[in-house]
Structures are given as C-alpha cells and as structure tokens.
Amino acid sequence: QAVEKTLPQQKPIQQVQKPKVQDVQFTRRLAGPIDELRSIDLERFRRLSPDPIQAVQRIKDMLDLLEEQGYEKRVQGLQSFKASPLFKQYTSVTQQAFVTGKGIDAILGNLKRQEFDELMKLNSEIRF
C-alpha cells in the first residue's frame, strides 16, 4: 500500500483521433497557346521576359505558331489574347485616358510606361 501511494496516479488513456492529412492534389490541365494567351495577366507578361519588347515578341511568336496551324487558329489566338486580363487592363487605361482627359502616365497604375507602349505597338500590329 505504501508503494502504491508514492507512485504517480496514471490517467486513463484516451484515444484521440487526429485529423486526416490529405495530400494536395493538382488537377492536370494542358494549356495550349490559345489558353495561354487567354490567361496572360501582368504578372505572367513580366514572367515572359523582364524586357517588355521581348515579352511582346514572345506573344507574337505564339500567334505565329498558331498561324502555322491555320489562319483559323491565329484568329482564335487573337480573340483569346483580347480576352486576357492584360489586354483588358491595357484597354481600360486607354479608355480612362480618353474619358478623363488625363495623361496615360497618371492612369497607368502598376503597368509601366514601356510595357504600355509595347502593348500599344502589339495592338496596332495584330489588328485585322
């Protein structure tokens, strides 16, 4: 009895259920040039190249690649690019400049002036 009193009292063991950890699973999705053009935003544009001239050239290269597959594919690529967040941002800046009468530099936001100028050149080249 003396030994039992000196021993620390043991608590009954409770079973604790740990939350299940599931691995993050990515859904694989192939993105062709058309999908890639549709999803270009400012961040992806800057990832194409730090130099806006080269980034615009890569967009042109994608359009040329599509043209090799057929004129129809190039038209789809142009429509996809014009539906992209980057092109919408470019047109929004241009539209705001016309409506407000302010200079482009005052409206650019996080778009750099050289990027805007290169996008303007690209837009004039891809019109059909």
Coordinates of N, CA, C and O in Angstrom, one line a residue:
Q1 N 0.8 -1.2 0.0 CA 0.0 0.0 0.0 C 0.9 1.3 0.0 O 0.5 2.3 -0.6
A2 N 2.0 1.2 0.7 CA 2.9 2.4 0.7 C 3.5 2.7 -0.6 O 3.6 3.8 -1.0
V3 N 3.8 1.6 -1.4 CA 4.4 1.8 -2.7 C 3.3 2.4 -3.6 O 3.6 3.3 -4.4
E4 N 2.1 1.9 -3.5 CA 1.0 2.4 -4.4 C 0.7 3.9 -4.2 O 0.4 4.6 -5.1
K5 N 0.9 4.4 -2.9 CA 0.6 5.8 -2.6 C 1.7 6.7 -3.2 O 1.4 7.8 -3.5
T6 N 2.9 6.2 -3.3 CA 4.0 7.0 -3.8 C 4.1 7.1 -5.3 O 4.7 8.0 -5.9
L7 N 3.5 6.1 -6.0 CA 3.5 6.2 -7.4 C 2.6 7.2 -7.9 O 1.5 7.5 -7.3
P8 N 3.0 7.9 -9.0 CA 2.0 8.9 -9.5 C 0.8 8.2 -10.1 O 0.9 7.1 -10.6
Q9 N -0.3 8.9 -10.0 CA -1.5 8.3 -10.5 C -1.6 8.4 -12.0 O -1.3 9.5 -12.6
Q10 N -1.9 7.3 -12.6 CA -1.9 7.3 -14.0 C -3.3 7.6 -14.5 O -4.3 7.1 -14.0
K11 N -3.4 8.5 -15.5 CA -4.7 8.9 -16.1 C -5.1 7.8 -17.1 O -4.2 7.2 -17.7
P12 N -6.3 7.6 -17.2 CA -6.7 6.6 -18.2 C -6.4 7.1 -19.6 O -6.5 8.3 -19.9
I13 N -6.0 6.2 -20.4 CA -5.6 6.5 -21.8 C -6.8 6.8 -22.6 O -7.7 6.0 -22.7
Q14 N -6.9 8.0 -23.2 CA -8.0 8.3 -24.1 C -7.5 8.3 -25.6 O -6.4 8.7 -25.9
Q15 N -8.3 7.7 -26.4 CA -7.9 7.7 -27.8 C -8.4 9.0 -28.4 O -9.5 9.4 -28.4
V16 N -7.4 9.7 -29.0 CA -7.6 11.0 -29.7 C -7.5 10.7 -31.2 O -6.5 10.1 -31.7
Q17 N -8.5 11.1 -31.9 CA -8.5 11.0 -33.3 C -7.8 12.2 -33.9 O -8.3 13.3 -33.7
K18 N -6.8 12.0 -34.6 CA -6.1 13.1 -35.3 C -6.8 13.4 -36.6 O -7.3 12.4 -37.3
P19 N -6.8 14.6 -37.0 CA -7.4 14.9 -38.3 C -6.6 14.3 -39.4 O -5.4 14.2 -39.4
K20 N -7.3 13.8 -40.4 CA -6.6 13.2 -41.5 C -5.9 14.2 -42.4 O -6.5 15.3 -42.7
V21 N -4.7 14.0 -42.7 CA -4.0 14.9 -43.6 C -4.0 14.3 -45.0 O -3.6 13.2 -45.2
Q22 N -4.5 15.1 -45.9 CA -4.6 14.7 -47.3 C -3.6 15.4 -48.1 O -3.4 16.6 -47.9
D23 N -3.0 14.7 -49.0 CA -2.0 15.4 -49.9 C -2.8 16.3 -50.8 O -3.9 16.1 -51.2
V24 N -2.1 17.4 -51.2 CA -2.6 18.4 -52.1 C -2.5 17.7 -53.5 O -1.5 17.2 -53.9
Q25 N -3.6 17.7 -54.2 CA -3.7 17.1 -55.5 C -4.0 18.2 -56.5 O -4.9 18.9 -56.4
F26 N -3.2 18.2 -57.5 CA -3.3 19.2 -58.6 C -4.1 18.5 -59.7 O -3.9 17.3 -60.0
T27 N -5.0 19.3 -60.3 CA -5.7 18.7 -61.5 C -4.8 19.1 -62.7 O -4.5 20.3 -62.9
R28 N -4.4 18.1 -63.4 CA -3.6 18.4 -64.5 C -4.4 18.9 -65.7 O -5.5 18.4 -66.0
R29 N -3.9 20.0 -66.3 CA -4.6 20.6 -67.4 C -3.6 21.1 -68.4 O -2.7 21.8 -68.1
L30 N -3.7 20.6 -69.6 CA -2.8 21.0 -70.6 C -3.3 22.4 -71.1 O -4.5 22.6 -71.3
A31 N -2.3 23.3 -71.3 CA -2.7 24.6 -71.7 C -1.9 24.8 -73.1 O -0.7 24.8 -73.1
G32 N -2.7 24.9 -74.1 CA -2.1 25.2 -75.4 C -1.8 26.7 -75.5 O -2.1 27.5 -74.6
P33 N -1.3 27.1 -76.7 CA -1.1 28.6 -76.9 C -2.3 29.4 -76.8 O -2.3 30.5 -76.2
I34 N -3.5 28.9 -77.2 CA -4.7 29.7 -77.1 C -5.1 29.9 -75.6 O -5.4 31.0 -75.2
D35 N -5.0 28.9 -74.8 CA -5.3 29.0 -73.4 C -4.3 29.9 -72.7 O -4.6 30.7 -71.8
E36 N -3.1 29.8 -73.1 CA -2.0 30.6 -72.5 C -2.2 32.1 -72.8 O -2.0 32.9 -72.0
L37 N -2.6 32.3 -74.0 CA -2.8 33.7 -74.4 C -4.0 34.3 -73.7 O -4.0 35.5 -73.3
R38 N -5.0 33.5 -73.4 CA -6.2 33.9 -72.7 C -6.0 34.2 -71.3 O -6.6 35.1 -70.7
S39 N -5.0 33.6 -70.7 CA -4.7 33.7 -69.3 C -3.6 34.7 -68.9 O -3.2 34.8 -67.8
I40 N -3.0 35.4 -69.9 CA -1.9 36.3 -69.7 C -2.4 37.5 -68.9 O -3.3 38.2 -69.3
D41 N -1.8 37.7 -67.7 CA -2.1 38.9 -66.9 C -0.7 39.6 -66.8 O 0.3 39.2 -67.4
L42 N -0.7 40.7 -66.1 CA 0.5 41.5 -66.0 C 1.7 40.7 -65.4 O 2.8 40.7 -65.8
E43 N 1.4 39.8 -64.4 CA 2.4 39.0 -63.8 C 3.0 38.0 -64.7 O 4.2 37.9 -64.8
R44 N 2.2 37.3 -65.5 CA 2.6 36.4 -66.5 C 3.4 37.1 -67.6 O 4.3 36.6 -68.2
F45 N 2.9 38.3 -68.0 CA 3.6 39.0 -69.0 C 5.0 39.3 -68.6 O 5.9 39.2 -69.4
R46 N 5.2 39.7 -67.4 CA 6.5 40.0 -66.8 C 7.4 38.8 -66.7 O 8.6 38.8 -66.8
R47 N 6.7 37.6 -66.5 CA 7.5 36.4 -66.4 C 8.0 35.9 -67.8 O 9.0 35.2 -67.9
L48 N 7.3 36.3 -68.9 CA 7.7 36.0 -70.2 C 9.1 36.6 -70.4 O 10.0 35.9 -71.0
S49 N 9.4 37.8 -70.0 CA 10.7 38.4 -70.1 C 10.6 39.7 -69.3 O 9.6 40.4 -69.3
P50 N 11.7 40.0 -68.6 CA 11.8 41.3 -67.9 C 11.7 42.5 -68.8 O 11.3 43.6 -68.5
D51 N 12.2 42.3 -70.1 CA 12.2 43.3 -71.1 C 10.8 43.3 -71.8 O 10.5 42.3 -72.4
P52 N 10.0 44.3 -71.8 CA 8.7 44.3 -72.5 C 8.8 44.0 -74.0 O 7.9 43.4 -74.5
I53 N 9.9 44.5 -74.6 CA 10.0 44.2 -76.0 C 10.1 42.7 -76.3 O 9.4 42.2 -77.2
Q54 N 10.9 42.0 -75.5 CA 11.0 40.6 -75.7 C 9.7 39.8 -75.3 O 9.3 38.8 -75.9
A55 N 9.0 40.3 -74.3 CA 7.8 39.7 -73.8 C 6.7 39.8 -74.9 O 6.0 38.9 -75.2
V56 N 6.6 41.0 -75.6 CA 5.7 41.2 -76.7 C 6.1 40.3 -77.8 O 5.2 39.7 -78.5
Q57 N 7.4 40.1 -78.1 CA 7.9 39.3 -79.2 C 7.4 37.8 -78.9 O 7.1 37.1 -79.8
R58 N 7.5 37.4 -77.7 CA 7.0 36.0 -77.3 C 5.5 35.8 -77.6 O 5.1 34.8 -78.0
I59 N 4.8 36.9 -77.3 CA 3.3 36.8 -77.7 C 3.1 36.7 -79.2 O 2.3 35.9 -79.7
K60 N 3.9 37.5 -79.9 CA 3.9 37.4 -81.4 C 4.3 36.0 -81.9 O 3.7 35.5 -82.8
D61 N 5.3 35.4 -81.2 CA 5.7 34.1 -81.6 C 4.6 33.1 -81.4 O 4.4 32.1 -82.2
M62 N 3.9 33.2 -80.3 CA 2.7 32.3 -80.0 C 1.7 32.5 -81.1 O 1.1 31.5 -81.6
L63 N 1.4 33.7 -81.5 CA 0.5 33.9 -82.6 C 1.0 33.4 -83.9 O 0.2 32.8 -84.7
D64 N 2.3 33.5 -84.2 CA 2.8 32.9 -85.4 C 2.8 31.4 -85.4 O 2.5 30.8 -86.4
L65 N 3.0 30.8 -84.2 CA 2.9 29.4 -84.1 C 1.4 28.9 -84.4 O 1.2 27.9 -85.1
L66 N 0.5 29.7 -83.9 CA -0.9 29.3 -84.2 C -1.2 29.5 -85.7 O -2.0 28.7 -86.3
E67 N -0.6 30.5 -86.3 CA -0.9 30.7 -87.8 C -0.3 29.6 -88.6 O -0.9 29.2 -89.6
E68 N 0.8 28.9 -88.1 CA 1.3 27.8 -88.8 C 0.3 26.6 -88.8 O 0.3 25.8 -89.7
Q69 N -0.6 26.6 -87.8 CA -1.6 25.5 -87.7 C -2.8 25.9 -88.5 O -3.7 25.0 -88.6
G70 N -2.9 27.1 -89.0 CA -4.0 27.5 -89.7 C -4.4 28.9 -89.4 O -4.3 29.3 -88.2
Y71 N -5.0 29.6 -90.3 CA -5.4 31.0 -90.1 C -6.5 31.1 -89.0 O -6.6 32.0 -88.2
E72 N -7.4 30.0 -89.0 CA -8.4 30.0 -88.0 C -7.9 30.0 -86.6 O -8.4 30.6 -85.7
K73 N -6.8 29.2 -86.4 CA -6.2 29.1 -85.1 C -5.6 30.5 -84.7 O -5.6 30.9 -83.5
R74 N -5.0 31.2 -85.6 CA -4.5 32.5 -85.3 C -5.6 33.5 -84.9 O -5.4 34.2 -83.9
V75 N -6.7 33.4 -85.6 CA -7.9 34.2 -85.2 C -8.3 33.9 -83.8 O -8.6 34.8 -83.0
Q76 N -8.3 32.6 -83.5 CA -8.7 32.2 -82.1 C -7.7 32.7 -81.1 O -8.1 33.1 -80.0
G77 N -6.4 32.7 -81.5 CA -5.4 33.2 -80.6 C -5.5 34.7 -80.3 O -5.4 35.2 -79.2
L78 N -5.9 35.4 -81.4 CA -6.1 36.9 -81.3 C -7.3 37.2 -80.4 O -7.2 38.0 -79.5
Q79 N -8.3 36.4 -80.6 CA -9.5 36.6 -79.7 C -9.2 36.2 -78.3 O -9.7 36.9 -77.3
S80 N -8.4 35.2 -78.1 CA -8.1 34.8 -76.7 C -7.2 35.9 -76.0 O -7.4 36.2 -74.9
F81 N -6.2 36.4 -76.8 CA -5.4 37.5 -76.2 C -6.2 38.7 -75.9 O -6.0 39.3 -74.8
K82 N -7.2 39.0 -76.7 CA -8.0 40.2 -76.5 C -9.0 40.0 -75.3 O -9.5 40.9 -74.8
A83 N -9.1 38.7 -74.9 CA -10.0 38.4 -73.7 C -9.1 38.3 -72.5 O -9.7 38.0 -71.4
S84 N -7.8 38.4 -72.6 CA -6.9 38.3 -71.4 C -7.0 39.4 -70.5 O -7.3 40.6 -70.9
P85 N -6.7 39.2 -69.2 CA -6.6 40.3 -68.2 C -5.6 41.4 -68.6 O -5.9 42.6 -68.3
L86 N -4.5 41.0 -69.2 CA -3.5 42.0 -69.6 C -4.1 43.0 -70.6 O -4.0 44.2 -70.5
F87 N -4.8 42.4 -71.7 CA -5.3 43.3 -72.7 C -6.5 44.1 -72.2 O -6.6 45.3 -72.5
K88 N -7.2 43.6 -71.3 CA -8.3 44.3 -70.7 C -7.8 45.5 -69.8 O -8.4 46.6 -69.8
Q89 N -6.7 45.3 -69.1 CA -6.0 46.3 -68.4 C -5.5 47.4 -69.3 O -5.7 48.6 -69.0
Y90 N -4.9 47.0 -70.4 CA -4.4 48.0 -71.4 C -5.6 48.8 -72.0 O -5.5 50.0 -72.0
T91 N -6.7 48.2 -72.4 CA -7.8 48.9 -72.9 C -8.5 49.8 -71.9 O -8.9 50.9 -72.2
S92 N -8.5 49.3 -70.6 CA -9.1 50.1 -69.6 C -8.3 51.4 -69.3 O -8.9 52.5 -69.2
V93 N -6.9 51.3 -69.3 CA -6.1 52.5 -69.2 C -6.3 53.5 -70.3 O -6.5 54.7 -70.1
T94 N -6.4 53.0 -71.5 CA -6.6 53.8 -72.7 C -8.0 54.5 -72.6 O -8.1 55.7 -72.9
Q95 N -9.0 53.7 -72.3 CA -10.3 54.3 -72.2 C -10.4 55.3 -71.1 O -11.0 56.4 -71.3
Q96 N -9.8 55.1 -70.0 CA -9.8 56.1 -68.9 C -9.1 57.4 -69.3 O -9.5 58.5 -68.9
A97 N -8.1 57.2 -70.1 CA -7.3 58.4 -70.5 C -8.2 59.3 -71.5 O -8.2 60.5 -71.4
F98 N -9.0 58.6 -72.3 CA -9.9 59.3 -73.2 C -11.0 60.0 -72.5 O -11.4 61.1 -72.7
V99 N -11.6 59.3 -71.5 CA -12.8 59.8 -70.8 C -12.4 60.9 -69.9 O -13.1 61.9 -69.8
T100 N -11.3 60.7 -69.1 CA -11.0 61.8 -68.2 C -10.1 62.9 -68.7 O -10.0 64.0 -68.1
G101 N -9.5 62.7 -69.9 CA -8.6 63.7 -70.4 C -7.3 63.8 -69.8 O -6.5 64.7 -70.1
K102 N -7.0 62.9 -68.9 CA -5.7 62.8 -68.2 C -4.6 62.1 -69.1 O -5.0 61.4 -70.0
G103 N -3.4 62.4 -68.8 CA -2.3 61.7 -69.5 C -2.2 60.2 -69.1 O -2.7 59.8 -68.0
I104 N -1.7 59.4 -70.0 CA -1.5 58.0 -69.7 C -0.7 57.7 -68.4 O -1.1 56.8 -67.7
D105 N 0.3 58.5 -68.2 CA 1.2 58.3 -67.1 C 0.4 58.4 -65.8 O 0.8 57.8 -64.8
A106 N -0.6 59.2 -65.7 CA -1.4 59.5 -64.5 C -2.3 58.3 -64.2 O -2.7 58.1 -63.1
I107 N -2.6 57.5 -65.2 CA -3.6 56.4 -65.1 C -3.0 55.0 -65.0 O -3.6 54.1 -64.6
L108 N -1.7 54.9 -65.4 CA -1.1 53.5 -65.6 C -1.3 52.6 -64.4 O -1.5 51.4 -64.6
G109 N -1.2 53.1 -63.2 CA -1.3 52.2 -62.0 C 0.0 51.3 -61.9 O 1.1 51.9 -61.9
N110 N -0.1 50.0 -61.9 CA 1.0 49.1 -61.7 C 1.6 48.7 -63.1 O 2.6 48.0 -63.1
L111 N 1.1 49.2 -64.2 CA 1.6 49.0 -65.5 C 2.7 50.0 -65.8 O 2.4 51.2 -65.6
K112 N 3.8 49.6 -66.3 CA 4.9 50.5 -66.6 C 4.7 51.2 -67.9 O 4.0 50.6 -68.8
R113 N 5.2 52.3 -68.1 CA 5.0 53.1 -69.4 C 5.6 52.3 -70.6 O 4.9 52.2 -71.6
Q114 N 6.8 51.7 -70.4 CA 7.3 51.0 -71.5 C 6.5 49.7 -71.9 O 6.3 49.4 -73.0
E115 N 5.9 49.1 -70.9 CA 5.0 48.0 -71.1 C 3.8 48.4 -71.9 O 3.4 47.8 -72.8
F116 N 3.2 49.6 -71.4 CA 2.1 50.1 -72.1 C 2.4 50.4 -73.6 O 1.6 50.1 -74.5
D117 N 3.5 51.0 -73.8 CA 3.9 51.4 -75.2 C 4.1 50.2 -76.1 O 3.6 50.1 -77.2
E118 N 4.7 49.1 -75.5 CA 4.9 47.9 -76.3 C 3.5 47.2 -76.6 O 3.3 46.6 -77.6
L119 N 2.6 47.2 -75.6 CA 1.3 46.7 -75.8 C 0.5 47.4 -76.9 O -0.2 46.9 -77.7
M120 N 0.8 48.8 -76.9 CA 0.1 49.6 -77.9 C 0.6 49.2 -79.3 O -0.1 49.1 -80.2
K121 N 1.9 49.0 -79.4 CA 2.5 48.6 -80.7 C 2.0 47.2 -81.1 O 1.6 47.0 -82.3
L122 N 1.9 46.3 -80.1 CA 1.4 45.0 -80.4 C -0.1 45.1 -80.9 O -0.4 44.4 -81.9
N123 N -0.9 45.9 -80.3 CA -2.3 46.0 -80.6 C -2.4 46.6 -82.1 O -3.3 46.1 -82.8
S124 N -1.5 47.5 -82.4 CA -1.6 48.0 -83.8 C -1.2 47.0 -84.8 O -1.7 47.0 -86.0
E125 N -0.3 46.1 -84.4 CA 0.2 45.0 -85.4 C -0.8 43.9 -85.5 O -0.8 43.2 -86.6
I126 N -1.5 43.6 -84.5 CA -2.4 42.4 -84.6 C -3.8 42.7 -85.0 O -4.7 41.8 -85.0
R127 N -4.1 43.9 -85.3 CA -5.5 44.2 -85.8 C -5.7 43.5 -87.1 O -4.8 43.4 -88.0
F128 N -6.9 43.1 -87.3 CA -7.3 42.5 -88.6 C -8.7 42.9 -89.0 O -9.4 43.5 -88.3

